[in-house]
Short mmCIF file of C-alpha atoms and ligand atoms in Angstrom, two decimals:
data_model
loop_
_atom_site.label_atom_id
_atom_site.label_comp_id
_atom_site.label_asym_id
_atom_site.label_seq_id
_atom_site.Cartn_x
_atom_site.Cartn_y
_atom_site.Cartn_z
CA MET B 27 -41.77 30.54 -18.51
CA SER B 28 -40.08 33.05 -20.78
CA THR B 29 -40.45 34.35 -24.31
CA THR B 30 -37.40 34.66 -26.54
CA HIS B 31 -37.53 37.08 -29.46
CA LEU B 32 -34.92 36.36 -32.12
CA GLY B 33 -33.83 39.07 -34.55
CA GLN B 34 -31.21 41.68 -35.38
CA ILE B 35 -30.84 43.84 -32.28
CA PHE B 36 -29.70 47.44 -31.85
CA HIS B 37 -29.79 49.24 -28.50
CA ILE B 38 -27.77 51.61 -26.33
CA ALA B 39 -26.56 49.74 -23.26
CA GLY B 40 -25.87 51.14 -19.80
CA ARG B 41 -26.32 54.80 -18.88
CA PRO B 42 -24.03 56.71 -21.24
CA ARG B 43 -23.91 60.44 -21.86
CA ALA B 44 -25.13 61.39 -25.33
CA SER B 45 -21.58 61.89 -26.59
CA ALA B 46 -20.61 58.35 -25.50
CA ALA B 47 -23.53 56.66 -27.23
CA ASP B 48 -21.33 55.17 -29.98
CA ASP B 49 -19.30 53.20 -27.45
CA ALA B 50 -22.53 52.00 -25.81
CA LEU B 51 -24.13 50.87 -29.07
CA VAL B 52 -24.89 47.14 -29.08
CA TRP B 53 -25.34 45.39 -32.43
CA LEU B 54 -26.37 41.76 -32.42
CA PRO B 55 -27.05 40.45 -35.95
CA ASP B 56 -28.04 37.09 -34.39
CA GLY B 57 -29.60 38.46 -31.25
CA ALA B 58 -31.96 37.14 -28.63
CA LEU B 59 -34.13 39.16 -26.27
CA VAL B 60 -35.44 36.99 -23.44
CA ILE B 61 -38.41 38.28 -21.45
CA ASP B 62 -40.04 36.75 -18.39
CA ASP B 63 -43.77 36.57 -17.73
CA ASP B 64 -43.72 39.95 -15.96
CA GLY B 65 -42.37 41.61 -19.10
CA THR B 66 -38.87 42.00 -17.62
CA ILE B 67 -35.75 41.47 -19.72
CA THR B 68 -33.64 38.59 -18.39
CA TYR B 69 -31.17 38.36 -21.27
CA CYS B 70 -30.09 40.31 -24.34
CA GLY B 71 -27.16 38.93 -26.30
CA PRO B 72 -26.06 36.47 -28.96
CA ARG B 73 -28.80 33.89 -29.41
CA ASP B 74 -26.44 30.93 -29.04
CA ASN B 75 -25.26 32.09 -25.62
CA ARG B 76 -28.66 32.50 -23.99
CA PRO B 77 -29.34 30.50 -20.85
CA VAL B 78 -30.96 27.14 -21.50
CA ASP B 79 -34.67 27.17 -20.69
CA ALA B 80 -36.68 24.14 -21.71
CA THR B 81 -39.95 26.03 -21.27
CA GLU B 82 -39.11 29.08 -23.40
CA THR B 83 -41.47 30.17 -26.15
CA ILE B 84 -39.53 31.25 -29.22
CA ARG B 85 -40.62 34.06 -31.55
CA ASP B 86 -38.25 33.98 -34.48
CA HIS B 87 -38.52 37.31 -36.33
CA GLY B 88 -36.04 36.25 -39.03
CA ASP B 89 -34.23 39.27 -40.52
CA ALA B 90 -36.40 41.75 -38.64
CA TYR B 91 -34.77 44.35 -36.38
CA LEU B 92 -35.56 44.68 -32.68
CA ILE B 93 -34.98 48.13 -31.20
CA PRO B 94 -36.24 49.82 -28.02
CA GLY B 95 -39.63 51.56 -28.30
CA PHE B 96 -39.49 55.21 -29.26
CA VAL B 97 -40.02 57.85 -26.58
CA ASP B 98 -41.77 61.03 -27.72
CA THR B 99 -41.17 63.62 -25.01
CA HIS B 100 -43.47 66.26 -26.49
CA ILE B 101 -46.67 65.66 -28.43
CA HIS B 102 -50.09 67.37 -28.37
CA PHE B 103 -53.05 64.99 -28.15
CA PRO B 104 -55.68 67.65 -29.13
CA GLN B 105 -53.68 68.36 -32.31
CA THR B 106 -54.01 64.83 -33.73
CA TYR B 107 -55.89 66.21 -36.76
CA SER B 108 -53.89 69.45 -36.96
CA VAL B 109 -50.65 68.39 -38.60
CA ASP B 110 -50.08 70.52 -41.68
CA ALA B 111 -52.46 73.23 -40.37
CA TYR B 112 -51.82 76.30 -42.49
CA GLY B 113 -52.04 79.42 -40.38
CA GLY B 114 -49.85 81.87 -42.20
CA GLY B 115 -47.16 83.20 -39.91
CA GLN B 116 -45.31 81.73 -36.97
CA LEU B 117 -46.17 80.37 -33.53
CA LEU B 118 -48.56 82.97 -32.16
CA GLU B 119 -50.56 83.40 -35.39
CA TRP B 120 -50.71 79.62 -35.89
CA LEU B 121 -52.03 79.14 -32.35
CA ASP B 122 -54.69 81.80 -32.84
CA SER B 123 -55.85 80.88 -36.30
CA CYS B 124 -55.53 77.07 -36.30
CA ILE B 125 -54.77 75.49 -32.98
CA PHE B 126 -57.02 77.12 -30.42
CA PRO B 127 -60.08 76.56 -32.66
CA ALA B 128 -59.05 72.94 -33.28
CA GLU B 129 -58.54 72.26 -29.57
CA ALA B 130 -61.93 73.84 -28.75
CA ARG B 131 -63.60 71.00 -30.67
CA LEU B 132 -62.71 68.60 -27.85
CA ALA B 133 -65.47 70.24 -25.79
CA GLU B 134 -67.77 67.83 -27.64
CA PRO B 135 -67.51 64.46 -25.79
CA ASP B 136 -67.96 62.21 -28.85
CA PHE B 137 -65.25 64.09 -30.68
CA ALA B 138 -62.97 63.80 -27.65
CA THR B 139 -63.47 60.02 -27.54
CA ARG B 140 -62.77 59.70 -31.22
CA ILE B 141 -59.60 61.80 -31.15
CA ALA B 142 -58.30 59.89 -28.11
CA ARG B 143 -58.74 56.61 -29.97
CA ASP B 144 -57.07 57.92 -33.09
CA PHE B 145 -54.25 59.46 -31.08
CA CYS B 146 -53.45 56.11 -29.47
CA ALA B 147 -53.69 54.33 -32.82
CA ARG B 148 -51.20 56.76 -34.34
CA ARG B 149 -48.84 56.25 -31.41
CA VAL B 150 -48.90 52.48 -31.92
CA ALA B 151 -48.39 52.83 -35.67
CA ALA B 152 -45.34 55.01 -34.99
CA GLY B 153 -43.93 52.73 -32.29
CA THR B 154 -44.10 55.43 -29.62
CA THR B 155 -44.23 53.28 -26.51
CA ALA B 156 -43.77 56.15 -24.04
CA ALA B 157 -44.77 59.80 -24.39
CA THR B 158 -45.14 63.09 -22.58
CA VAL B 159 -48.47 64.25 -23.90
CA PHE B 160 -49.69 67.82 -23.83
CA GLY B 161 -53.32 67.46 -22.84
CA SER B 162 -56.68 68.98 -23.59
CA ALA B 163 -58.24 71.73 -21.51
CA PHE B 164 -61.33 69.55 -21.07
CA PRO B 165 -61.41 66.95 -18.26
CA HIS B 166 -63.62 64.53 -20.21
CA ALA B 167 -61.08 64.55 -23.05
CA GLN B 168 -58.27 63.79 -20.61
CA ASP B 169 -60.37 60.96 -19.19
CA ALA B 170 -60.76 59.59 -22.72
CA LEU B 171 -57.01 59.88 -23.33
CA PHE B 172 -56.03 58.08 -20.12
CA ALA B 173 -58.72 55.40 -20.54
CA GLU B 174 -57.81 54.67 -24.16
CA THR B 175 -54.09 54.64 -23.34
CA ARG B 176 -54.71 52.17 -20.53
CA ARG B 177 -56.76 49.98 -22.86
CA ALA B 178 -53.98 49.98 -25.42
CA GLY B 179 -51.26 49.30 -22.83
CA LEU B 180 -49.06 52.29 -23.71
CA ARG B 181 -47.08 54.50 -21.34
CA LEU B 182 -48.36 58.01 -20.74
CA VAL B 183 -47.33 61.15 -18.90
CA SER B 184 -50.01 63.80 -19.38
CA GLY B 185 -52.02 66.60 -17.86
CA ARG B 186 -54.72 69.00 -18.96
CA GLY B 187 -53.43 72.08 -20.78
CA ILE B 188 -53.78 74.99 -18.34
CA GLN B 189 -54.83 78.37 -19.73
CA THR B 190 -56.21 81.21 -17.62
CA VAL B 191 -55.63 84.10 -19.99
CA GLY B 192 -55.75 84.61 -23.76
CA GLY B 193 -57.38 86.29 -26.72
CA PRO B 194 -60.82 85.57 -28.22
CA SER B 195 -59.80 82.37 -30.06
CA ALA B 196 -58.42 80.90 -26.80
CA GLU B 197 -61.64 81.71 -24.93
CA PRO B 198 -63.16 78.17 -25.01
CA LEU B 199 -59.96 76.79 -23.47
CA LEU B 200 -59.74 79.24 -20.55
CA THR B 201 -60.79 78.58 -16.97
CA SER B 202 -60.93 80.69 -13.84
CA GLU B 203 -57.86 80.71 -11.60
CA ARG B 204 -59.66 78.49 -9.13
CA ASP B 205 -60.79 75.91 -11.70
CA ALA B 206 -57.30 75.79 -13.20
CA ILE B 207 -55.96 74.41 -9.94
CA GLU B 208 -58.97 72.34 -8.92
CA LEU B 209 -59.26 70.57 -12.27
CA THR B 210 -55.54 69.86 -12.37
CA ALA B 211 -55.51 68.51 -8.82
CA ALA B 212 -58.58 66.38 -9.55
CA GLU B 213 -56.95 64.91 -12.65
CA ILE B 214 -53.86 63.96 -10.63
CA GLU B 215 -56.01 62.23 -8.03
CA ARG B 216 -57.95 60.40 -10.74
CA TRP B 217 -55.18 59.28 -13.05
CA HIS B 218 -51.72 59.42 -11.48
CA ALA B 219 -50.60 55.78 -11.26
CA ALA B 220 -54.25 54.74 -11.68
CA ASP B 221 -53.22 51.46 -13.31
CA THR B 222 -51.04 50.01 -10.54
CA GLY B 223 -51.48 52.40 -7.63
CA ALA B 224 -47.73 53.04 -7.42
CA PRO B 225 -45.83 55.56 -9.60
CA ASP B 226 -42.72 53.38 -9.81
CA THR B 227 -44.64 50.52 -11.43
CA ALA B 228 -47.32 52.51 -13.29
CA LEU B 229 -47.66 53.07 -17.01
CA LEU B 230 -49.89 56.11 -16.40
CA HIS B 231 -48.55 59.31 -14.83
CA SER B 232 -49.90 62.82 -14.35
CA ALA B 233 -48.26 66.11 -15.20
CA ILE B 234 -48.90 69.77 -14.44
CA VAL B 235 -49.07 71.42 -17.86
CA PRO B 236 -49.30 75.21 -18.13
CA ARG B 237 -49.55 75.78 -21.89
CA PHE B 238 -46.81 78.43 -21.87
CA ALA B 239 -46.11 81.56 -19.87
CA LEU B 240 -48.35 83.65 -22.14
CA SER B 241 -51.38 81.46 -21.29
CA VAL B 242 -51.17 81.95 -17.52
CA THR B 243 -50.99 84.76 -14.96
CA THR B 244 -48.69 85.33 -12.02
CA GLU B 245 -51.55 84.09 -9.85
CA THR B 246 -51.76 80.83 -11.83
CA LEU B 247 -48.00 80.35 -11.58
CA ALA B 248 -48.04 80.94 -7.83
CA ASN B 249 -50.90 78.47 -7.39
CA LEU B 250 -49.24 75.86 -9.61
CA GLY B 251 -46.02 76.22 -7.61
CA GLU B 252 -47.99 75.46 -4.45
CA LEU B 253 -49.74 72.50 -6.05
CA TYR B 254 -46.46 71.10 -7.36
CA ALA B 255 -44.83 71.43 -3.96
CA ASP B 256 -47.66 69.24 -2.63
CA VAL B 257 -47.47 66.50 -5.31
CA ARG B 258 -43.82 66.56 -6.39
CA ASP B 259 -42.86 63.68 -4.10
CA ARG B 260 -45.56 61.50 -5.60
CA GLY B 261 -43.72 61.48 -8.93
CA VAL B 262 -45.92 64.00 -10.74
CA TYR B 263 -44.36 65.72 -13.77
CA VAL B 264 -44.28 69.27 -15.17
CA HIS B 265 -44.43 69.89 -18.88
CA THR B 266 -44.53 73.16 -20.83
CA HIS B 267 -42.98 75.23 -23.66
CA LEU B 268 -39.87 77.39 -23.32
CA ASN B 269 -38.06 79.86 -25.59
CA GLU B 270 -39.57 78.65 -28.86
CA ASN B 271 -40.16 81.73 -31.01
CA ASN B 272 -37.86 84.75 -30.95
CA ARG B 273 -39.39 87.05 -33.55
CA PRO B 274 -38.30 90.47 -32.26
CA GLY B 275 -40.96 92.72 -30.73
CA ASP B 276 -44.16 90.70 -30.80
CA GLY B 277 -42.83 87.13 -30.82
CA GLU B 278 -43.21 84.71 -27.92
CA ILE B 279 -40.00 85.41 -26.02
CA ASP B 280 -40.13 89.22 -26.15
CA SER B 281 -43.82 89.07 -25.22
CA VAL B 282 -43.09 86.97 -22.13
CA LYS B 283 -40.31 89.26 -20.99
CA LYS B 284 -42.43 92.37 -21.54
CA LEU B 285 -45.59 90.99 -19.97
CA PHE B 286 -43.96 89.62 -16.80
CA GLY B 287 -41.05 92.09 -16.67
CA VAL B 288 -38.67 89.18 -16.13
CA GLU B 289 -35.02 88.89 -17.10
CA SER B 290 -35.44 85.49 -18.70
CA TYR B 291 -38.30 83.31 -19.93
CA LEU B 292 -37.21 80.45 -17.67
CA ASP B 293 -37.70 82.67 -14.61
CA THR B 294 -41.47 82.47 -15.11
CA TYR B 295 -41.33 78.71 -14.43
CA ASP B 296 -38.69 79.01 -11.72
CA GLY B 297 -40.82 80.88 -9.18
CA ARG B 298 -39.25 84.21 -10.23
CA PHE B 299 -42.22 85.45 -12.21
CA LEU B 300 -42.63 88.90 -10.60
CA PRO B 301 -41.21 92.09 -12.21
CA GLY B 302 -37.43 92.16 -12.07
CA SER B 303 -37.54 88.35 -11.74
CA ARG B 304 -38.41 88.64 -8.08
CA VAL B 305 -39.53 85.43 -6.39
CA GLY B 306 -43.32 85.09 -6.29
CA GLY B 307 -43.73 81.47 -5.33
CA ALA B 308 -42.37 77.95 -5.58
CA GLY B 309 -40.78 76.87 -8.86
CA LEU B 310 -41.70 74.14 -11.33
CA LEU B 311 -38.23 72.93 -12.34
CA GLY B 312 -36.76 69.55 -11.43
CA ARG B 313 -35.83 66.09 -12.65
CA ARG B 314 -39.39 65.31 -13.73
CA THR B 315 -39.80 68.61 -15.61
CA ILE B 316 -39.59 68.65 -19.40
CA MET B 317 -39.34 71.87 -21.39
CA ALA B 318 -40.32 71.67 -25.04
CA HIS B 319 -38.08 73.48 -27.56
CA ALA B 320 -35.59 75.60 -25.54
CA VAL B 321 -34.34 76.95 -28.88
CA HIS B 322 -33.19 80.39 -27.74
CA CYS B 323 -31.83 79.92 -24.20
CA THR B 324 -29.21 82.05 -22.52
CA ASP B 325 -26.24 80.39 -20.83
CA THR B 326 -27.83 81.24 -17.49
CA GLU B 327 -31.04 79.45 -18.45
CA LEU B 328 -29.14 76.38 -19.63
CA ALA B 329 -27.11 76.31 -16.41
CA ARG B 330 -30.26 76.56 -14.31
CA MET B 331 -31.94 73.70 -16.19
CA ALA B 332 -28.83 71.56 -15.72
CA GLU B 333 -28.64 72.46 -12.02
CA THR B 334 -32.26 71.46 -11.43
CA GLY B 335 -32.18 68.32 -13.63
CA THR B 336 -34.79 69.80 -15.97
CA SER B 337 -34.79 68.14 -19.42
CA ILE B 338 -35.44 69.38 -22.95
CA ALA B 339 -37.78 67.90 -25.56
CA HIS B 340 -36.04 68.76 -28.81
CA CYS B 341 -38.53 69.16 -31.67
CA PRO B 342 -36.67 69.98 -34.91
CA VAL B 343 -39.56 69.09 -37.25
CA SER B 344 -41.83 71.57 -35.49
CA GLN B 345 -39.08 74.18 -35.36
CA LEU B 346 -38.78 73.99 -39.13
CA PHE B 347 -42.56 74.09 -39.59
CA LEU B 348 -43.03 77.24 -37.49
CA GLY B 349 -39.78 78.97 -38.44
CA SER B 350 -38.61 78.84 -34.84
CA GLY B 351 -34.89 78.39 -35.50
CA THR B 352 -32.76 75.51 -34.21
CA MET B 353 -31.88 74.48 -30.70
CA PRO B 354 -28.06 74.60 -30.69
CA TRP B 355 -27.14 70.93 -30.36
CA GLN B 356 -23.58 70.98 -29.06
CA ARG B 357 -24.02 74.00 -26.81
CA THR B 358 -27.16 72.60 -25.18
CA LEU B 359 -25.63 69.18 -24.53
CA ALA B 360 -22.41 70.75 -23.28
CA ALA B 361 -24.47 72.44 -20.58
CA GLY B 362 -25.16 68.98 -19.14
CA ILE B 363 -28.88 68.83 -19.92
CA THR B 364 -30.72 65.68 -21.02
CA VAL B 365 -31.98 66.32 -24.54
CA ALA B 366 -34.60 63.88 -25.83
CA ALA B 367 -36.74 63.86 -28.98
CA GLY B 368 -40.21 65.34 -29.38
CA SER B 369 -42.48 65.21 -32.41
CA ASP B 370 -44.52 68.23 -31.27
CA VAL B 371 -47.45 66.98 -33.37
CA GLY B 372 -49.28 69.05 -34.70
CA ALA B 373 -46.61 71.78 -35.27
CA GLY B 374 -44.46 68.80 -36.10
CA ASP B 375 -45.96 66.90 -39.00
CA GLU B 376 -44.14 63.62 -38.32
CA TRP B 377 -45.35 61.11 -35.72
CA LEU B 378 -42.41 58.81 -36.18
CA ILE B 379 -39.54 59.66 -33.83
CA SER B 380 -36.99 58.39 -36.35
CA ARG B 381 -38.26 61.10 -38.72
CA VAL B 382 -37.64 63.64 -35.95
CA LEU B 383 -34.11 62.26 -35.56
CA SER B 384 -33.65 62.50 -39.32
CA ASP B 385 -34.47 66.22 -39.26
CA ALA B 386 -32.25 66.66 -36.21
CA PHE B 387 -29.38 65.18 -38.20
CA LYS B 388 -29.99 67.60 -41.08
CA VAL B 389 -30.49 70.81 -39.12
CA HIS B 390 -27.51 70.25 -36.82
CA LEU B 391 -25.20 69.45 -39.70
CA SER B 392 -26.34 72.79 -41.10
CA GLU B 393 -25.64 74.85 -37.96
CA PRO B 394 -23.08 77.57 -38.78
CA GLY B 395 -19.34 77.20 -38.27
CA ASP B 396 -18.08 75.03 -35.45
CA ALA B 397 -21.62 74.52 -34.17
CA GLY B 398 -22.35 72.21 -37.12
CA VAL B 399 -22.10 68.50 -36.34
CA ALA B 400 -22.93 65.16 -37.97
CA ILE B 401 -24.74 63.44 -35.12
CA HIS B 402 -23.57 59.85 -34.75
CA PRO B 403 -26.25 57.24 -35.58
CA ALA B 404 -25.87 55.79 -32.07
CA GLU B 405 -26.51 59.25 -30.61
CA MET B 406 -29.63 59.48 -32.77
CA LEU B 407 -30.89 56.15 -31.42
CA PHE B 408 -29.97 57.26 -27.88
CA THR B 409 -31.91 60.52 -28.29
CA GLY B 410 -35.04 58.73 -29.47
CA THR B 411 -34.99 55.99 -26.83
CA LEU B 412 -32.80 56.01 -23.70
CA ALA B 413 -32.57 59.82 -23.42
CA GLY B 414 -36.37 59.92 -23.50
CA ALA B 415 -36.58 57.44 -20.64
CA ARG B 416 -34.00 59.56 -18.77
CA ALA B 417 -35.98 62.75 -19.40
CA LEU B 418 -39.01 60.98 -17.94
CA ASP B 419 -36.93 59.95 -14.93
CA MET B 420 -37.64 56.32 -15.81
CA GLU B 421 -34.26 55.28 -17.18
CA ASP B 422 -34.16 52.48 -14.61
CA ARG B 423 -37.32 51.00 -16.10
CA PHE B 424 -37.05 51.17 -19.91
CA GLY B 425 -35.20 52.75 -22.85
CA ASN B 426 -32.76 49.93 -23.63
CA PHE B 427 -32.36 46.14 -23.32
CA ASP B 428 -30.30 45.94 -20.13
CA ASP B 429 -31.16 43.03 -17.82
CA GLY B 430 -33.97 43.89 -15.43
CA LYS B 431 -35.56 46.57 -17.64
CA GLU B 432 -39.18 46.42 -18.70
CA ALA B 433 -39.31 45.15 -22.28
CA ASP B 434 -40.50 48.00 -24.52
CA PHE B 435 -39.49 47.21 -28.07
CA LEU B 436 -40.37 47.35 -31.75
CA VAL B 437 -40.18 44.63 -34.38
CA ILE B 438 -39.20 46.26 -37.67
CA GLU B 439 -39.71 44.16 -40.78
CA PRO B 440 -37.95 45.90 -43.68
CA ASP B 441 -39.81 43.90 -46.32
CA ARG B 442 -43.03 45.64 -45.28
CA TRP B 443 -41.54 48.87 -46.67
CA PRO B 444 -39.50 48.03 -49.77
CA PRO B 445 -37.54 51.34 -49.88
CA LEU B 446 -36.18 50.49 -46.42
CA GLU B 447 -35.34 46.94 -47.40
CA ALA B 448 -33.58 48.26 -50.50
CA ILE B 449 -31.27 50.62 -48.64
CA LEU B 450 -30.51 48.01 -45.98
CA THR B 451 -29.62 45.31 -48.48
CA GLN B 452 -28.16 47.36 -51.35
CA GLY B 453 -26.47 50.30 -49.62
CA ILE B 454 -22.68 50.71 -49.58
CA ARG B 455 -21.03 49.56 -46.35
CA ALA B 456 -17.47 50.15 -45.13
CA ASP B 457 -15.02 47.26 -44.80
CA ASP B 458 -14.50 47.76 -41.10
CA ASP B 459 -17.22 46.23 -38.97
CA ARG B 460 -17.77 49.19 -36.69
CA THR B 461 -18.35 51.69 -39.49
CA ALA B 462 -20.55 49.17 -41.32
CA ARG B 463 -22.56 48.73 -38.14
CA ASP B 464 -23.03 52.52 -37.82
CA GLN B 465 -24.04 52.77 -41.48
CA THR B 466 -26.64 50.03 -41.06
CA LEU B 467 -28.14 51.76 -38.03
CA PHE B 468 -28.19 55.08 -39.88
CA ALA B 469 -29.96 53.46 -42.83
CA LEU B 470 -32.49 51.85 -40.50
CA LEU B 471 -33.30 55.14 -38.77
CA MET B 472 -33.35 57.29 -41.91
CA GLY B 473 -35.31 54.80 -44.02
CA LEU B 474 -37.86 53.66 -41.45
CA ARG B 475 -41.51 54.42 -42.16
CA GLU B 476 -44.60 53.35 -40.24
CA PRO B 477 -45.56 50.35 -42.43
CA ALA B 478 -42.31 48.61 -41.48
CA ILE B 479 -43.19 48.64 -37.77
CA ALA B 480 -44.76 45.20 -37.55
CA GLU B 481 -45.15 44.76 -33.79
CA VAL B 482 -44.99 47.03 -30.74
CA TYR B 483 -44.41 45.79 -27.18
CA VAL B 484 -44.69 47.53 -23.83
CA ARG B 485 -43.46 45.61 -20.78
CA GLY B 486 -43.33 42.45 -22.88
CA ARG B 487 -46.96 42.68 -23.93
CA ARG B 488 -47.97 43.31 -27.53
CA VAL B 489 -49.81 46.60 -27.98
CA GLN B 490 -52.67 46.66 -30.43
CA VAL B 491 -55.50 49.08 -31.06
CA SER B 492 -58.36 48.77 -33.49
CA ALA B 493 -58.89 52.36 -34.62
CA THR B 494 -57.01 53.89 -37.51
CA ALA B 495 -56.41 57.57 -38.01
N1 LIG A 503 -46.67 77.17 -27.37
C1 LIG A 503 -47.88 77.24 -26.75
N2 LIG A 503 -48.73 76.33 -27.25
C2 LIG A 503 -48.07 75.68 -28.20
C3 LIG A 503 -48.44 74.62 -29.08
O1 LIG A 503 -49.56 74.11 -29.09
N3 LIG A 503 -47.46 74.20 -29.94
C4 LIG A 503 -46.21 74.73 -29.96
N4 LIG A 503 -45.33 74.26 -30.84
N5 LIG A 503 -45.86 75.73 -29.16
C5 LIG A 503 -46.77 76.19 -28.29
ZN1 LIG A 504 -45.69 71.91 -28.38
#
C-alpha cells in the first residue's frame, strides 16, 4: 500500500553544496510524491511516470505546492512568549531584563506544560518539521517539551540550557557544577532516542546545551567535555551560541575573551578554555555540533569549524532584532561550513523559516562591496531544508524528496493566503523556463505566511496538535 500526493513540487535533489543548489533544484508542476506505509519516499517525479500501483491511495492537492518540511536549527522553547520583548539595548541587556525572567517562569510546572504545548503548536503552524531546540533549565519543562513533541510526531534535538554562573536575574536558572552534569546526563538517558530506542531511526534526540561561554565556568566546560566524550558515539548533539554580539568593551565577545583569557571565543568550546587558550579538557566540536550565529568569526575559527564538521545556525532575523551585525554569507560558506537557517525565537520574531530566508536575502544583498550577493532562490530553499538536515547530521534521512528518504513535507495552499496566491498568479515571469521557475520559487518563499500551510507531514504521517498559541 502506498499514498500518492499530487501537487506542484519543489525540492533540492541529491547532496549539493549550497552554491550548486540551483542545478539541484527540481520543479515538477505536475508532480507526484509516493510514500510507502513506513513513511518512506519511493518515487518523486512527473505524476504520469509513476510506477503503476493498483492499491495506491491518491491525495490530489490540486494547485497546492509540496515542499520539504522546514528545518529550524536554532530556536528557544522557553522564549515562546518572548518574541518582541523590549529590553532596551543589545544581547546582554536583553537577556538580563527580558529573557532570564521569562525563562524563570518555567519553574512552575503548569506553565511549563502550557508553553510546551504552545511551542509545538507554533512549530506545526510554521511547518517546522525538524528543529534544534534550546531547552529550559528545568527538567520538568524539558520532559514536557519531549513528551508534547512525541505526541505531535515532530522531530526534536534538544537539551536543557546549562548555566552555572550569572548575575541576579539569571539566578533561578543556575545550578551547581555537579547538578549541571547530573541533570544533563539524566536527560540524555531519559530522552535520547526514547521513541524508537535507536538514534538512527528516532525522531527525538538529546543535546548538550551550554547557554553560552558567559553562562558557564572552566569547570563546567571541562565536565561537559568529559560527558560529551562518553556520549558522542551515541549520536548526542551539542548546541550553543558563538560570536553573536561584538559591542566593544562590554559586549559578549570581548567579555568572553577577557573572562577566560582566550585568543578566540571558539576556543572555549574547543577544549582550549584556559588562559592563553591552553587545553583544559575535551572539546565539544564535531559533525553533530551546531553553533548559533557565528557572526563575527576569525578565519581561524571558521577553518576550525570546517575541519571539525561543526555547523552554523544562521539567524538573520534575530541579528537584526538585537543589532548583532550580519554573518558574512560568502566568506562563511567559502570556508566550507554547513550554514542552515535558525529563527532564534524569541530574539527572532519570525517562526516561519521562509521569513528567516527572506531576511537573509535582504541582509546579504546589502553586505558592502563584493560581499553583497543576491542569494539564489534554490539556495534559499536549500538553506531552509536540506542544509538543516545536513547540519543535524541527518541528511540521509530527510531534507529533500530523494528515493528512500523519510517523507517530511508541507502542503502549501496559496488560496488560503490571498496575497500569496496573487503574487504567484499575477507576478511577472521571464520567457525562459528556468528563470520563470526560479521566480516562482522566490515568490513562494517570499510570500508564504502561516495560514497557507495547510498540512504538515513527518515521515509520511500528518502532524496535528490541538493547542493554539
Ligand atoms: N546568548 C545566550 N543566550 C542567548 C539567547 O537566549 N538568545 C540569543 N540570541 N543569544 C543568546
Ligand atoms: Zn539563541
